[in-house]
């Protein structure tokens, strides 16, 4: 992919005007991106890498992390990949900085799980926060998992989430959640307040969320005394809890969900793999709902994009270089991104992008 999505309106001019030697003041004047991403972009520029090449490097880092993480799934890795592409395609197609942050967090998990190292995972977590600010709340949540790992997360805890999901679909939590915004880092407050203004009660994905929570509650078995297992289990339960609390506020949820969705998929599929063969009806129903949701998106998305003035989701393929220069493709995509921000953004927020 090249110059895909709406955010290239900021990224391409930023990258083109970067110098080969890092200067924070210059980079910050171009765009107030995180310092780690500025360093990463500057290094790519110093190596003579084009914007196309930089996005390719990011894709390799992200999919390398996913490959390593999904290697821990006992069976049905392809189903996990389908769920990831269906639910989280924006992060690896459009959200360049957040894609890097998610990748480094996954690498941190994998290093911690395989080697029990502490320094390397902590360093990777710190790096992730310098790539995108949304990594900060999730890392705080992860360390909270270390403190709360002694709490019991059994079937009743999952079924409680299912009940709360129904409740929070009807009850707007915006006034309550806004009270926590001032406690966030200053760099996050404005963005969090804006994202919490966008909400929608009835969403098609509600059924999928409910089935996943019920599935996890039904098939969860007591874990041993292994400390890592307890930490992982609390993080998974807490991740589903975040989905429940932020269900209505899909714009901020889609941002945060990217960090824990791959982890939830690994844990859930391994939990289902351990379930008795005679207890397979609920997990089969969950798989059918997931497949149905994927099919619905495949049908709906083209119609939704046809109504947009800015065709930002038009894919620019490598073989288009046979007939067009890189600059021509870039100009075409930038024009579509401009139209999106001028005409389609407000409409998309009202309809819901997913």
Short mmCIF file of C-alpha atoms in Angstrom, two decimals:
data_model
loop_
_atom_site.label_atom_id
_atom_site.label_comp_id
_atom_site.label_asym_id
_atom_site.label_seq_id
_atom_site.Cartn_x
_atom_site.Cartn_y
_atom_site.Cartn_z
CA UNK A 1 0.00 0.00 0.00
CA UNK A 2 1.11 3.56 -0.55
CA UNK A 3 -0.32 6.89 0.56
CA UNK A 4 -3.43 5.14 1.89
CA UNK A 5 -6.04 6.78 4.08
CA UNK A 6 -6.90 10.24 5.26
CA UNK A 7 -4.00 10.92 7.63
CA UNK A 8 -1.50 11.22 4.79
CA UNK A 9 -2.69 14.83 4.58
CA UNK A 10 -0.42 15.41 7.61
CA UNK A 11 2.17 12.67 7.21
CA UNK A 12 3.42 13.20 3.65
CA UNK A 13 4.13 16.96 3.91
CA UNK A 14 5.74 16.32 7.30
CA UNK A 15 8.04 13.63 5.93
CA UNK A 16 8.96 15.61 2.82
CA UNK A 17 10.06 18.64 4.83
CA UNK A 18 12.11 16.71 7.39
CA UNK A 19 15.86 17.16 7.27
CA UNK A 20 18.33 14.28 7.34
CA UNK A 21 19.66 15.44 10.73
CA UNK A 22 17.28 15.43 13.68
CA UNK A 23 16.15 18.78 15.04
CA UNK A 24 13.28 18.63 17.53
CA UNK A 25 12.27 22.28 17.10
CA UNK A 26 12.07 21.96 13.33
CA UNK A 27 10.17 18.65 13.53
CA UNK A 28 7.76 20.06 16.12
CA UNK A 29 7.05 23.10 13.96
CA UNK A 30 6.17 20.85 11.02
CA UNK A 31 3.75 18.80 13.15
CA UNK A 32 3.57 18.18 16.92
CA UNK A 33 4.19 14.47 16.62
CA UNK A 34 5.75 12.39 19.39
CA UNK A 35 9.52 12.55 19.74
CA UNK A 36 10.07 8.85 19.03
CA UNK A 37 8.18 9.02 15.76
CA UNK A 38 10.13 12.15 14.80
CA UNK A 39 13.39 10.27 15.42
CA UNK A 40 12.15 7.27 13.45
CA UNK A 41 11.08 9.43 10.51
CA UNK A 42 14.37 11.34 10.55
CA UNK A 43 16.40 8.12 10.49
CA UNK A 44 14.40 6.85 7.53
CA UNK A 45 14.95 10.18 5.77
CA UNK A 46 18.70 10.05 6.52
CA UNK A 47 18.89 6.55 5.00
CA UNK A 48 17.30 7.86 1.81
CA UNK A 49 14.04 5.97 2.37
CA UNK A 50 10.97 7.37 0.63
CA UNK A 51 7.63 7.79 2.41
CA UNK A 52 6.53 4.61 0.65
CA UNK A 53 9.58 2.82 2.04
CA UNK A 54 8.94 4.13 5.54
CA UNK A 55 5.38 2.78 5.57
CA UNK A 56 6.76 -0.56 4.34
CA UNK A 57 9.19 -0.68 7.28
CA UNK A 58 6.34 0.05 9.70
CA UNK A 59 4.25 -2.73 8.13
CA UNK A 60 7.11 -5.22 8.52
CA UNK A 61 7.55 -4.26 12.19
CA UNK A 62 3.82 -4.61 12.89
CA UNK A 63 3.26 -7.90 11.08
CA UNK A 64 6.46 -9.31 12.54
CA UNK A 65 5.02 -8.63 15.99
CA UNK A 66 1.66 -10.19 15.05
CA UNK A 67 3.40 -13.27 13.61
CA UNK A 68 5.35 -13.78 16.84
CA UNK A 69 2.29 -13.24 19.04
CA UNK A 70 0.01 -15.48 16.97
CA UNK A 71 2.61 -18.26 17.10
CA UNK A 72 1.34 -18.83 20.66
CA UNK A 73 -2.15 -19.69 19.42
CA UNK A 74 -2.70 -23.44 19.64
CA UNK A 75 -5.13 -23.66 16.74
CA UNK A 76 -7.19 -21.54 14.34
CA UNK A 77 -4.55 -18.87 13.71
CA UNK A 78 -6.30 -18.00 10.44
CA UNK A 79 -9.49 -17.18 12.33
CA UNK A 80 -7.47 -14.85 14.58
CA UNK A 81 -6.07 -13.15 11.50
CA UNK A 82 -9.58 -12.71 10.05
CA UNK A 83 -10.80 -11.13 13.30
CA UNK A 84 -7.77 -8.83 13.46
CA UNK A 85 -8.14 -7.64 9.86
CA UNK A 86 -11.90 -7.15 10.30
CA UNK A 87 -11.79 -5.27 13.58
CA UNK A 88 -8.46 -3.48 13.43
CA UNK A 89 -7.64 -2.76 9.79
CA UNK A 90 -7.30 0.98 10.39
CA UNK A 91 -4.25 0.60 12.65
CA UNK A 92 -2.07 -1.17 10.08
CA UNK A 93 -3.42 0.66 7.03
CA UNK A 94 -3.77 4.26 8.18
CA UNK A 95 -2.57 4.96 11.72
CA UNK A 96 1.17 5.08 11.16
CA UNK A 97 2.28 6.27 14.61
CA UNK A 98 -0.14 4.10 16.52
CA UNK A 99 0.82 1.10 14.38
CA UNK A 100 4.40 1.50 15.61
CA UNK A 101 3.25 1.89 19.22
CA UNK A 102 1.10 -1.26 19.03
CA UNK A 103 3.97 -3.20 17.45
CA UNK A 104 6.42 -2.29 20.23
CA UNK A 105 3.90 -3.21 22.94
CA UNK A 106 3.36 -6.62 21.34
CA UNK A 107 7.12 -7.16 21.13
CA UNK A 108 7.34 -6.27 24.83
CA UNK A 109 4.71 -8.91 25.67
CA UNK A 110 6.43 -11.55 23.56
CA UNK A 111 9.87 -10.89 25.09
CA UNK A 112 8.41 -11.00 28.59
CA UNK A 113 6.50 -14.21 27.91
CA UNK A 114 9.35 -16.10 26.27
CA UNK A 115 12.40 -14.91 28.17
CA UNK A 116 11.01 -13.42 31.40
CA UNK A 117 13.27 -10.43 30.75
CA UNK A 118 12.28 -7.22 32.44
CA UNK A 119 14.65 -4.60 31.06
CA UNK A 120 13.90 -5.23 27.37
CA UNK A 121 10.09 -5.23 27.75
CA UNK A 122 10.18 -2.08 29.87
CA UNK A 123 12.42 -0.38 27.29
CA UNK A 124 10.03 -1.39 24.49
CA UNK A 125 7.05 -0.05 26.44
CA UNK A 126 8.83 3.28 26.90
CA UNK A 127 9.62 3.39 23.17
CA UNK A 128 5.95 2.76 22.37
CA UNK A 129 4.91 5.85 24.35
CA UNK A 130 7.25 7.95 22.22
CA UNK A 131 5.54 6.72 19.05
CA UNK A 132 1.94 7.53 19.99
CA UNK A 133 0.45 9.04 23.13
CA UNK A 134 -2.43 6.55 23.25
CA UNK A 135 0.06 3.94 24.47
CA UNK A 136 0.28 5.72 27.84
CA UNK A 137 -3.18 4.79 29.21
CA UNK A 138 -2.80 1.18 28.10
CA UNK A 139 0.64 0.81 29.70
CA UNK A 140 -0.77 2.27 32.92
CA UNK A 141 -3.53 -0.32 32.67
CA UNK A 142 -0.94 -3.10 32.17
CA UNK A 143 0.97 -2.12 35.30
CA UNK A 144 -2.34 -1.99 37.14
CA UNK A 145 -2.71 -5.61 36.05
CA UNK A 146 0.47 -6.44 37.94
CA UNK A 147 -1.07 -5.01 41.11
CA UNK A 148 -4.52 -6.55 40.59
CA UNK A 149 -3.39 -10.00 39.43
CA UNK A 150 -4.34 -11.45 42.81
CA UNK A 151 -8.01 -10.69 42.17
CA UNK A 152 -10.14 -13.58 41.04
CA UNK A 153 -11.40 -13.48 37.45
CA UNK A 154 -13.88 -16.33 37.15
CA UNK A 155 -17.11 -16.98 35.23
CA UNK A 156 -19.11 -14.58 37.38
CA UNK A 157 -16.70 -11.75 36.58
CA UNK A 158 -17.31 -12.25 32.85
CA UNK A 159 -21.07 -12.55 33.19
CA UNK A 160 -21.03 -9.32 35.20
CA UNK A 161 -19.40 -7.66 32.16
CA UNK A 162 -22.20 -8.99 29.96
CA UNK A 163 -24.83 -7.42 32.23
CA UNK A 164 -22.92 -4.14 32.32
CA UNK A 165 -22.66 -4.12 28.53
CA UNK A 166 -26.46 -4.09 28.29
CA UNK A 167 -26.61 -1.38 30.95
CA UNK A 168 -24.02 0.89 29.34
CA UNK A 169 -25.72 0.59 25.97
CA UNK A 170 -28.68 2.43 27.52
CA UNK A 171 -26.89 4.66 30.05
CA UNK A 172 -24.64 7.44 28.68
CA UNK A 173 -21.41 7.52 30.66
CA UNK A 174 -20.12 10.67 29.00
CA UNK A 175 -20.67 12.95 32.04
CA UNK A 176 -18.85 10.47 34.29
CA UNK A 177 -15.96 9.76 31.93
CA UNK A 178 -15.38 13.46 31.34
CA UNK A 179 -14.59 13.83 35.03
CA UNK A 180 -11.50 11.64 34.56
CA UNK A 181 -10.12 13.63 31.61
CA UNK A 182 -8.34 16.25 33.81
CA UNK A 183 -6.37 13.43 35.47
CA UNK A 184 -4.87 12.36 32.14
CA UNK A 185 -1.50 13.68 30.93
CA UNK A 186 -1.91 17.15 29.43
CA UNK A 187 -1.01 15.84 25.96
CA UNK A 188 -4.04 13.52 26.08
CA UNK A 189 -6.72 15.75 27.62
CA UNK A 190 -7.87 17.62 24.53
CA UNK A 191 -7.91 14.50 22.36
CA UNK A 192 -9.74 12.42 24.98
CA UNK A 193 -12.38 15.11 25.48
CA UNK A 194 -12.99 15.31 21.73
CA UNK A 195 -13.23 11.54 21.27
CA UNK A 196 -15.69 11.22 24.15
CA UNK A 197 -18.04 13.64 22.40
CA UNK A 198 -18.64 11.07 19.64
CA UNK A 199 -20.98 8.27 20.72
CA UNK A 200 -23.58 5.88 19.39
CA UNK A 201 -25.82 3.58 21.44
CA UNK A 202 -26.94 1.01 18.88
CA UNK A 203 -24.08 -0.57 16.94
CA UNK A 204 -23.94 -3.81 14.97
CA UNK A 205 -20.77 -4.82 16.78
CA UNK A 206 -22.71 -5.05 20.07
CA UNK A 207 -23.72 -8.66 19.32
CA UNK A 208 -20.11 -9.63 18.66
CA UNK A 209 -18.89 -8.03 21.89
CA UNK A 210 -21.62 -9.81 23.85
CA UNK A 211 -20.85 -13.22 22.30
CA UNK A 212 -17.13 -12.89 23.03
CA UNK A 213 -17.76 -11.97 26.68
CA UNK A 214 -20.26 -14.81 27.13
CA UNK A 215 -17.90 -17.22 25.41
CA UNK A 216 -15.01 -16.26 27.66
CA UNK A 217 -17.19 -16.56 30.74
CA UNK A 218 -18.56 -19.97 29.79
CA UNK A 219 -15.27 -21.59 28.78
CA UNK A 220 -12.95 -20.00 31.34
CA UNK A 221 -11.38 -22.56 33.61
CA UNK A 222 -9.53 -21.91 36.88
CA UNK A 223 -5.86 -21.22 36.20
CA UNK A 224 -2.96 -22.47 38.27
CA UNK A 225 -0.82 -20.44 40.57
CA UNK A 226 1.48 -19.25 37.80
CA UNK A 227 1.92 -15.51 38.29
CA UNK A 228 2.18 -14.73 34.58
CA UNK A 229 -1.07 -16.56 33.86
CA UNK A 230 -2.85 -14.54 36.52
CA UNK A 231 -1.48 -11.28 35.14
CA UNK A 232 -2.48 -12.18 31.59
CA UNK A 233 -5.95 -13.24 32.67
CA UNK A 234 -6.57 -10.01 34.57
CA UNK A 235 -5.37 -7.94 31.58
CA UNK A 236 -7.73 -9.85 29.26
CA UNK A 237 -10.69 -9.42 31.59
CA UNK A 238 -9.81 -5.77 32.09
CA UNK A 239 -9.53 -5.27 28.33
CA UNK A 240 -13.05 -6.58 27.87
CA UNK A 241 -14.07 -4.28 30.71
CA UNK A 242 -12.70 -1.31 28.75
CA UNK A 243 -14.85 -2.37 25.78
CA UNK A 244 -17.90 -2.47 28.04
CA UNK A 245 -17.30 0.96 29.61
CA UNK A 246 -16.43 2.67 26.31
CA UNK A 247 -18.91 0.76 24.14
CA UNK A 248 -20.94 3.85 23.16
CA UNK A 249 -17.84 5.96 22.51
CA UNK A 250 -16.58 3.96 19.57
CA UNK A 251 -14.11 6.57 18.33
CA UNK A 252 -11.94 6.47 21.44
CA UNK A 253 -12.55 2.73 21.87
CA UNK A 254 -11.20 1.94 18.39
CA UNK A 255 -8.05 3.83 19.29
CA UNK A 256 -7.47 1.98 22.56
CA UNK A 257 -8.75 -1.40 21.35
CA UNK A 258 -5.83 -1.80 18.94
CA UNK A 259 -3.46 -2.36 21.86
CA UNK A 260 -5.26 -5.27 23.47
CA UNK A 261 -7.25 -6.86 20.62
CA UNK A 262 -4.37 -9.13 19.46
CA UNK A 263 -3.81 -10.25 23.07
CA UNK A 264 -7.51 -10.99 23.58
CA UNK A 265 -7.59 -13.07 20.38
CA UNK A 266 -4.65 -15.22 21.51
CA UNK A 267 -6.11 -15.78 24.98
CA UNK A 268 -9.64 -16.46 23.73
CA UNK A 269 -8.67 -18.97 21.04
CA UNK A 270 -6.41 -20.86 23.44
CA UNK A 271 -9.24 -20.92 25.99
CA UNK A 272 -11.62 -22.30 23.37
CA UNK A 273 -9.07 -24.89 22.28
CA UNK A 274 -9.02 -26.25 25.84
CA UNK A 275 -12.82 -26.53 25.99
CA UNK A 276 -14.40 -29.97 25.93
CA UNK A 277 -15.62 -31.12 22.52
CA UNK A 278 -19.16 -31.59 23.80
CA UNK A 279 -19.33 -27.93 24.86
CA UNK A 280 -18.83 -26.40 21.45
CA UNK A 281 -22.22 -24.79 20.64
CA UNK A 282 -21.48 -21.35 22.12
CA UNK A 283 -18.06 -21.06 20.50
CA UNK A 284 -19.52 -22.12 17.17
CA UNK A 285 -22.18 -19.43 17.50
CA UNK A 286 -19.47 -16.87 18.31
CA UNK A 287 -17.52 -17.89 15.20
CA UNK A 288 -20.67 -17.56 13.07
CA UNK A 289 -21.29 -14.05 14.46
CA UNK A 290 -17.67 -13.09 13.70
CA UNK A 291 -17.92 -14.40 10.14
CA UNK A 292 -21.27 -12.66 9.68
CA UNK A 293 -19.86 -9.36 10.94
CA UNK A 294 -16.89 -9.68 8.55
CA UNK A 295 -19.21 -10.40 5.62
CA UNK A 296 -21.40 -7.45 6.54
CA UNK A 297 -18.40 -5.12 6.48
CA UNK A 298 -17.31 -6.45 3.09
CA UNK A 299 -20.78 -5.66 1.74
CA UNK A 300 -21.27 -2.31 3.48
CA UNK A 301 -17.88 -0.61 3.14
CA UNK A 302 -17.83 -0.20 -0.66
CA UNK A 303 -21.30 1.40 -0.56
CA UNK A 304 -20.21 3.69 2.26
CA UNK A 305 -17.09 4.81 0.39
CA UNK A 306 -19.09 5.48 -2.78
CA UNK A 307 -20.98 8.20 -0.91
CA UNK A 308 -17.77 9.94 0.15
CA UNK A 309 -16.28 12.78 -1.85
CA UNK A 310 -12.77 11.90 -0.75
CA UNK A 311 -11.96 8.33 -1.82
CA UNK A 312 -9.21 7.97 0.75
CA UNK A 313 -9.58 4.21 0.94
CA UNK A 314 -8.63 3.73 -2.69
CA UNK A 315 -5.57 1.49 -2.61
CA UNK A 316 -2.49 2.53 -4.55
CA UNK A 317 -0.77 -0.69 -5.63
CA UNK A 318 2.91 -1.17 -6.32
CA UNK A 319 2.27 -2.16 -9.93
CA UNK A 320 0.62 1.20 -10.61
CA UNK A 321 4.20 2.45 -10.79
CA UNK A 322 4.32 1.00 -14.29
CA UNK A 323 2.08 3.81 -15.56
CA UNK A 324 2.46 6.51 -12.91
CA UNK A 325 5.33 8.11 -11.06
CA UNK A 326 5.46 8.09 -7.30
CA UNK A 327 4.72 11.82 -7.28
CA UNK A 328 1.63 11.33 -9.44
CA UNK A 329 0.24 8.66 -7.14
CA UNK A 330 1.05 10.78 -4.12
CA UNK A 331 -0.71 13.84 -5.59
CA UNK A 332 -3.79 11.76 -6.41
CA UNK A 333 -4.03 10.34 -2.89
CA UNK A 334 -3.40 13.70 -1.22
CA UNK A 335 -6.22 15.26 -3.19
CA UNK A 336 -8.60 12.56 -1.94
CA UNK A 337 -7.43 13.11 1.64
CA UNK A 338 -8.06 16.84 1.27
CA UNK A 339 -11.63 16.19 0.09
CA UNK A 340 -12.21 13.85 3.03
CA UNK A 341 -11.23 16.42 5.65
CA UNK A 342 -13.23 19.13 3.90
CA UNK A 343 -16.47 17.22 3.35
CA UNK A 344 -16.59 13.71 4.77
CA UNK A 345 -15.11 13.80 8.28
CA UNK A 346 -18.13 15.23 10.12
CA UNK A 347 -20.50 12.93 8.23
CA UNK A 348 -18.36 9.89 9.09
CA UNK A 349 -18.38 10.75 12.79
CA UNK A 350 -22.17 10.84 12.78
CA UNK A 351 -22.53 7.51 10.93
CA UNK A 352 -19.74 5.63 12.69
CA UNK A 353 -16.74 4.43 10.73
CA UNK A 354 -17.20 0.77 11.73
#
